[in-house]
Every structure is written in structure tokens, then in C-alpha cells.
mmCIF file of N, CA and C in Angstrom:
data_model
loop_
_atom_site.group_PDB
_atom_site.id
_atom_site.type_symbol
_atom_site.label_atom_id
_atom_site.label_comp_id
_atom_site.label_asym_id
_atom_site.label_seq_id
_atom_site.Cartn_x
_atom_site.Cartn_y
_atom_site.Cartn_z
ATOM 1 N N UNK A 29 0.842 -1.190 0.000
ATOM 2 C CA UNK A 29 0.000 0.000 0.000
ATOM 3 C C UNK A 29 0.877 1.240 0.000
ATOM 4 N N UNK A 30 1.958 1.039 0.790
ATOM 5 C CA UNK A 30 2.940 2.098 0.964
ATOM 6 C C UNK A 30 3.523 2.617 -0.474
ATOM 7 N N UNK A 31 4.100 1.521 -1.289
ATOM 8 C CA UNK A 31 4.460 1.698 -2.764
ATOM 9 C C UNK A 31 3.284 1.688 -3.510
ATOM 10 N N UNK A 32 2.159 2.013 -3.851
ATOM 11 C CA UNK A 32 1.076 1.677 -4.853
ATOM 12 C C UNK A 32 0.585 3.444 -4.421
ATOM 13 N N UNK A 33 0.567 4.036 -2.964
ATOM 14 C CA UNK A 33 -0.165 5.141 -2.938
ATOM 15 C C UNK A 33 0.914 6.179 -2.865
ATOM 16 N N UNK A 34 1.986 5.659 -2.922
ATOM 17 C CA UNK A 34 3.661 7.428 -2.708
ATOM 18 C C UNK A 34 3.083 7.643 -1.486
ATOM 19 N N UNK A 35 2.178 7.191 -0.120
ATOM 20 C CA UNK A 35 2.441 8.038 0.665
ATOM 21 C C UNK A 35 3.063 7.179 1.870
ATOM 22 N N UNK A 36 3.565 8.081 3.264
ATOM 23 C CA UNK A 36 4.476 7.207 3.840
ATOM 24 C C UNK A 36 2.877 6.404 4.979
ATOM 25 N N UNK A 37 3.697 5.350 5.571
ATOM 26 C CA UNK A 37 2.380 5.000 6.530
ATOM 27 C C UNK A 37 3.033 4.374 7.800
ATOM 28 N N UNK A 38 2.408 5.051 8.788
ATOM 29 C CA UNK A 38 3.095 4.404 10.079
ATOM 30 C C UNK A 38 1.797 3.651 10.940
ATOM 31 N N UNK A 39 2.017 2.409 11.542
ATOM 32 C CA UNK A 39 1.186 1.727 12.107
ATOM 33 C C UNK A 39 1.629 2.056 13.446
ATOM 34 N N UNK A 40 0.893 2.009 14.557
ATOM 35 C CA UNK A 40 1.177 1.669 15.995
ATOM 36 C C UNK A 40 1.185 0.509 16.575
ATOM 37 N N UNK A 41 2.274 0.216 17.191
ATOM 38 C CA UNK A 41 2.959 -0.810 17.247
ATOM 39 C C UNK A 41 1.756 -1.760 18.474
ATOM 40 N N UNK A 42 1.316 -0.852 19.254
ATOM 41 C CA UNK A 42 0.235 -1.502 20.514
ATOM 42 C C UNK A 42 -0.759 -0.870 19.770
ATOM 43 N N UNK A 43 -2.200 -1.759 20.482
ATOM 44 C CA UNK A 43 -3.307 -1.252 20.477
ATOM 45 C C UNK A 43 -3.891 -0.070 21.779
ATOM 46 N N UNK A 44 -4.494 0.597 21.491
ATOM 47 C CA UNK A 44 -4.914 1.773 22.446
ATOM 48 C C UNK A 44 -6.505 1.385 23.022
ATOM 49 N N UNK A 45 -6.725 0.254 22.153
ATOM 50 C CA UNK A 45 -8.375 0.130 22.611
ATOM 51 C C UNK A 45 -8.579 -1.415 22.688
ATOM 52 N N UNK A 46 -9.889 -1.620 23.827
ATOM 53 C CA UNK A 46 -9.665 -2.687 23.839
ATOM 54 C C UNK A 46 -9.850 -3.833 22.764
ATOM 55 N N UNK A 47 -10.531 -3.433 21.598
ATOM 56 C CA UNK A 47 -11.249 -4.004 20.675
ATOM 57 C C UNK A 47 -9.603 -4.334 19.662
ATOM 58 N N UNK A 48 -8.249 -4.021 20.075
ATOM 59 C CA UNK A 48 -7.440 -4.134 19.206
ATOM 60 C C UNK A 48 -7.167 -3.791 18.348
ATOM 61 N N UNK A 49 -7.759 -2.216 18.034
ATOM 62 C CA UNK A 49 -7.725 -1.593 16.939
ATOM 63 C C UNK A 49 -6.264 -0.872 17.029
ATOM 64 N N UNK A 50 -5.567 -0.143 16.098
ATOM 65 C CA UNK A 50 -4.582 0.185 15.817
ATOM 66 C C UNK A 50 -4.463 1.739 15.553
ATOM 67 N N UNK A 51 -3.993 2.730 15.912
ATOM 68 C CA UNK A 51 -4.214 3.779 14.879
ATOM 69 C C UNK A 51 -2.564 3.507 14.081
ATOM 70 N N UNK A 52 -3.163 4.531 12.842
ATOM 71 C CA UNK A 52 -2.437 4.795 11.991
ATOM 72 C C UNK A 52 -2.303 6.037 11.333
ATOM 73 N N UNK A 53 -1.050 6.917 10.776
ATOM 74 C CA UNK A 53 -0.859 8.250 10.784
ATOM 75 C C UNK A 53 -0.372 7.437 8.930
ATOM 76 N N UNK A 54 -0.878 8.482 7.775
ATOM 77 C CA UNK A 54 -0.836 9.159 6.551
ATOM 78 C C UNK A 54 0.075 9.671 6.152
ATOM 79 N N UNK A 55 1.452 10.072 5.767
ATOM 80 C CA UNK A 55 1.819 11.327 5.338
ATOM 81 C C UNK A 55 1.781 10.913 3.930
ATOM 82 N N UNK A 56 1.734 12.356 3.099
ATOM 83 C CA UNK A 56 1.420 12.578 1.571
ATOM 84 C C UNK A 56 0.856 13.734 1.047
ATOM 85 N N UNK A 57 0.984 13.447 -0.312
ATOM 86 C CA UNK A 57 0.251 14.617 -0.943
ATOM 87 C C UNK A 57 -1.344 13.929 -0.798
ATOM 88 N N UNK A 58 -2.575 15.130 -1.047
ATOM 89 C CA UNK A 58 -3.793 14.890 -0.658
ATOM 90 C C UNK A 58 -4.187 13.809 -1.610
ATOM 91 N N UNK A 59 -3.480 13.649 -2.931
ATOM 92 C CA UNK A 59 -4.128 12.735 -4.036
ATOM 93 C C UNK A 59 -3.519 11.261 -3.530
ATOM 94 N N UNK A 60 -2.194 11.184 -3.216
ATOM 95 C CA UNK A 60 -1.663 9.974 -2.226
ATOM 96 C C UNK A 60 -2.066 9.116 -1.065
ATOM 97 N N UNK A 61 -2.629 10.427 0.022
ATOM 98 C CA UNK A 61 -2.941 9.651 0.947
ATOM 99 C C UNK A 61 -4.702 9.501 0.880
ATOM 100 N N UNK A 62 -5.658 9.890 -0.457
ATOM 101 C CA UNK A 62 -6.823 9.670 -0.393
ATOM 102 C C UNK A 62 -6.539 8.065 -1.324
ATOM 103 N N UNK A 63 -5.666 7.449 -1.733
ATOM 104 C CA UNK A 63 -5.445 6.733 -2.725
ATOM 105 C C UNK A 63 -4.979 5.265 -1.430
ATOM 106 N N UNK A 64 -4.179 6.198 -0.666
ATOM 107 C CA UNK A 64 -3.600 5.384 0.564
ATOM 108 C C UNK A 64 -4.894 4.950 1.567
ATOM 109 N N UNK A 65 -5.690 6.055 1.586
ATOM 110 C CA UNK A 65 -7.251 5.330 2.236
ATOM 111 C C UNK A 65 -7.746 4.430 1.700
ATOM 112 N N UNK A 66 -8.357 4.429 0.382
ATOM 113 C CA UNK A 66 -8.877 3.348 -0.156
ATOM 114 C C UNK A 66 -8.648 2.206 -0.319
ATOM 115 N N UNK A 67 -7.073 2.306 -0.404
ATOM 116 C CA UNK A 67 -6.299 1.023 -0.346
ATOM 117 C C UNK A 67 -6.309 0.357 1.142
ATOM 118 N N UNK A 68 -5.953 0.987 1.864
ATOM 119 C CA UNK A 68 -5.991 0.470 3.079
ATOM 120 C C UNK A 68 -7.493 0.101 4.166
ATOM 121 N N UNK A 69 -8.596 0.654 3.228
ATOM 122 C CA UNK A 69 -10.214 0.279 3.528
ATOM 123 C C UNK A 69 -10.413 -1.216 2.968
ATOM 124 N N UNK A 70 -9.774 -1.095 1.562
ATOM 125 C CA UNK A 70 -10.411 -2.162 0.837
ATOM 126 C C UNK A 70 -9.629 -3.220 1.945
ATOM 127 N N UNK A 71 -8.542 -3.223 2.098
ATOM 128 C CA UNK A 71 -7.889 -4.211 2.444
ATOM 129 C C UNK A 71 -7.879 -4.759 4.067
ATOM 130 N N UNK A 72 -8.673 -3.872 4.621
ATOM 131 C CA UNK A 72 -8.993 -3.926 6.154
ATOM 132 C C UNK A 72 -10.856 -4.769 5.664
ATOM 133 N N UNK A 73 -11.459 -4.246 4.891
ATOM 134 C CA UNK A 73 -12.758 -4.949 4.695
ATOM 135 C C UNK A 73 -12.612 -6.856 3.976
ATOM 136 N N UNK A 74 -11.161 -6.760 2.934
ATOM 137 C CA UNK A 74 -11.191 -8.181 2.723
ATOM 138 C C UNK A 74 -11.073 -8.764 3.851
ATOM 139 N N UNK A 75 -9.734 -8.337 4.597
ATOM 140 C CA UNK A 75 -9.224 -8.840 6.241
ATOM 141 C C UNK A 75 -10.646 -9.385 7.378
ATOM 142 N N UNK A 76 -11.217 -8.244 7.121
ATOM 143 C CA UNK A 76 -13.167 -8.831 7.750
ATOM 144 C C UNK A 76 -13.683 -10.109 7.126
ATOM 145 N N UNK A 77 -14.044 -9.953 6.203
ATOM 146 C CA UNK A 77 -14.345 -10.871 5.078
ATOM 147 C C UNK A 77 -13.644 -12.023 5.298
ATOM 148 N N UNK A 78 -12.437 -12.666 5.111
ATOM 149 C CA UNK A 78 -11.805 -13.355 5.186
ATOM 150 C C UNK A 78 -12.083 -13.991 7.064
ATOM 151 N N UNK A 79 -12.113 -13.158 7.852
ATOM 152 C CA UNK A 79 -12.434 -13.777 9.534
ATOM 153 C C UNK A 79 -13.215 -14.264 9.592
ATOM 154 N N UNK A 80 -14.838 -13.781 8.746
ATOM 155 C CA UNK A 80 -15.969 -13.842 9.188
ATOM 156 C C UNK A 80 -16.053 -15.718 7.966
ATOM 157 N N UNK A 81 -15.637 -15.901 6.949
ATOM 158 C CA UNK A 81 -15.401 -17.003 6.440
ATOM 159 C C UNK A 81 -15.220 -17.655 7.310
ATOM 160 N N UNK A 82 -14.023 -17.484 7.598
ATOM 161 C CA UNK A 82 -13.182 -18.921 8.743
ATOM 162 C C UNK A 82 -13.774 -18.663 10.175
ATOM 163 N N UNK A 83 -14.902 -18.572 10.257
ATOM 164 C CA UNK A 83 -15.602 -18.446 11.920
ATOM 165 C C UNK A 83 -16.637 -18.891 11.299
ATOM 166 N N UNK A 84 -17.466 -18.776 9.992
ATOM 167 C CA UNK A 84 -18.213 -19.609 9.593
ATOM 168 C C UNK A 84 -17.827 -21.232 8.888
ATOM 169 N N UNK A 85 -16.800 -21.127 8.574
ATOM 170 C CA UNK A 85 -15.988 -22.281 8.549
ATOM 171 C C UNK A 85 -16.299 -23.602 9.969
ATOM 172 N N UNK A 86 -15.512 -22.496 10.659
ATOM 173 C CA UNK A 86 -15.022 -22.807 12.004
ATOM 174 C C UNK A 86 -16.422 -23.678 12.655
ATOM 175 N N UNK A 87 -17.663 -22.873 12.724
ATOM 176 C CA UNK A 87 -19.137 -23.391 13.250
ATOM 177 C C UNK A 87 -19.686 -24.659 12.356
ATOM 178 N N UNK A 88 -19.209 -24.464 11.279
ATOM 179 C CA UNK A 88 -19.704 -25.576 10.745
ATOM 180 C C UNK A 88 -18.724 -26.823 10.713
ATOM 181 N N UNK A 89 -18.221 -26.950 11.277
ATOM 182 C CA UNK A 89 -17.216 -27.859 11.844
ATOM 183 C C UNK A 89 -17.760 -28.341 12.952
ATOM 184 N N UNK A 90 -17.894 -27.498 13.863
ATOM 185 C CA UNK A 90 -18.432 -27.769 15.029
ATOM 186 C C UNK A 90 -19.388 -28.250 15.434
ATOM 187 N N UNK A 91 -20.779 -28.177 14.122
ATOM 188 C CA UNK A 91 -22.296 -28.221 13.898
ATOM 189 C C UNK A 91 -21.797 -30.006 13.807
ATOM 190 N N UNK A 92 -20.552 -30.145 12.683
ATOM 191 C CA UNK A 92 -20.532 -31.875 11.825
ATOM 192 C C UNK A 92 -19.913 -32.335 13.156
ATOM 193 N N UNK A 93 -19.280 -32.119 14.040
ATOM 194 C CA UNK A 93 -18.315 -32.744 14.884
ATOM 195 C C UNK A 93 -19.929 -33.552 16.165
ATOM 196 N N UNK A 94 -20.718 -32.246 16.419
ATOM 197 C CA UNK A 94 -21.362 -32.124 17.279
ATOM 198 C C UNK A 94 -22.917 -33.357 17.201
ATOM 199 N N UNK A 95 -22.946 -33.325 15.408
ATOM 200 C CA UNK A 95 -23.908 -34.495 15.057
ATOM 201 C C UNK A 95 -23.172 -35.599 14.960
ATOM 202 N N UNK A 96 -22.034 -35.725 14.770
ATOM 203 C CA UNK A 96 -21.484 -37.223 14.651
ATOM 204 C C UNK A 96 -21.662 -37.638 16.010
ATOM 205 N N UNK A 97 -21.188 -36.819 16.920
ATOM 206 C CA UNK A 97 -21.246 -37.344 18.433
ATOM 207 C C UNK A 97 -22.562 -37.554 18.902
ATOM 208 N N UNK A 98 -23.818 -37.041 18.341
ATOM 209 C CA UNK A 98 -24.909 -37.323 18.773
ATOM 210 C C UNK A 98 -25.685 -38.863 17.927
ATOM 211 N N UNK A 99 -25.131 -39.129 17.072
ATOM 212 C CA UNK A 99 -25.005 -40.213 16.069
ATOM 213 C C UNK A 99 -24.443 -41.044 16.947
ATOM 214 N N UNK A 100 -23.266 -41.364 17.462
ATOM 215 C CA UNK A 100 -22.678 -42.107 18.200
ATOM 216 C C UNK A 100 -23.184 -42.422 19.450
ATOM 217 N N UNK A 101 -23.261 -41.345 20.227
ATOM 218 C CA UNK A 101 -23.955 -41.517 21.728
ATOM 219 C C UNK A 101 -25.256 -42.629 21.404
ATOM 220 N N UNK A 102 -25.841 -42.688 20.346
ATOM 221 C CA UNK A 102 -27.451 -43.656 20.582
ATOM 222 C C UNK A 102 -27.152 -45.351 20.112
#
């Protein structure tokens, strides 16, 4: 993101909240770091996307694990 938008990007190394969010500081020209937002939205929304898969993954694992054992128990 750093090379695709010219602008610089600094992450914080701890989280400040409890939810684990991060801040992050921009520098750039205004056409850079609005280029550096988008990029870094899209790629925080796949990052969602991608969790919320593998937690639906994850349950349905749990759903097959949970009927086999009820299959078995009788």
C-alpha cells in the first residue's frame, strides 16, 4: 500500500483500545494519501471478510463434529 499510494504510513505498534484496533498516521500529498485510504479500507474490509469465512468455517465444523457425536452416543 505504501508503494502503490507514494504516501508514507506508520502503524502503531500496541493497540490503544480494547477491541485491538490500531491507529495509523498518513503522510502525503492529498491525491496519495486519499489513494492510501482506499487502499488500506479495501484491504482492512477483505481482512473482515476473510475472519468472518473462517468463523463460519469454524461453526460448521463444530455443527458436523457435534452431530457425529450425537449419532454415536445412541
Amino acid at each position: 500500500i505504501r508503494r502503490l499510494s507514494g504516501s508514507r504510513i506508520s502503524i502503531a505498534k500496541a493497540s490503544e483500545a480494547e477491541g485491538g484496533d490500531r491507529l495509523f498516521t498518513i503522510k502525503g500529498t492529498a491525491e496519495c494519501n486519499e489513494r492510501a485510504l482506499y487502499l488500506l479500507y479495501g484491504q482492512l474490509e477483505a481482512e473482515r471478510e476473510r475472519r468472518l469465512f473462517n468463523a463460519a468455517q469454524y461453526m460448521t465444523s463444530l455443527d458436523s463434529i457435534n452431530e457425529q457425536v450425537a449419532v454415536d452416543d445412541r
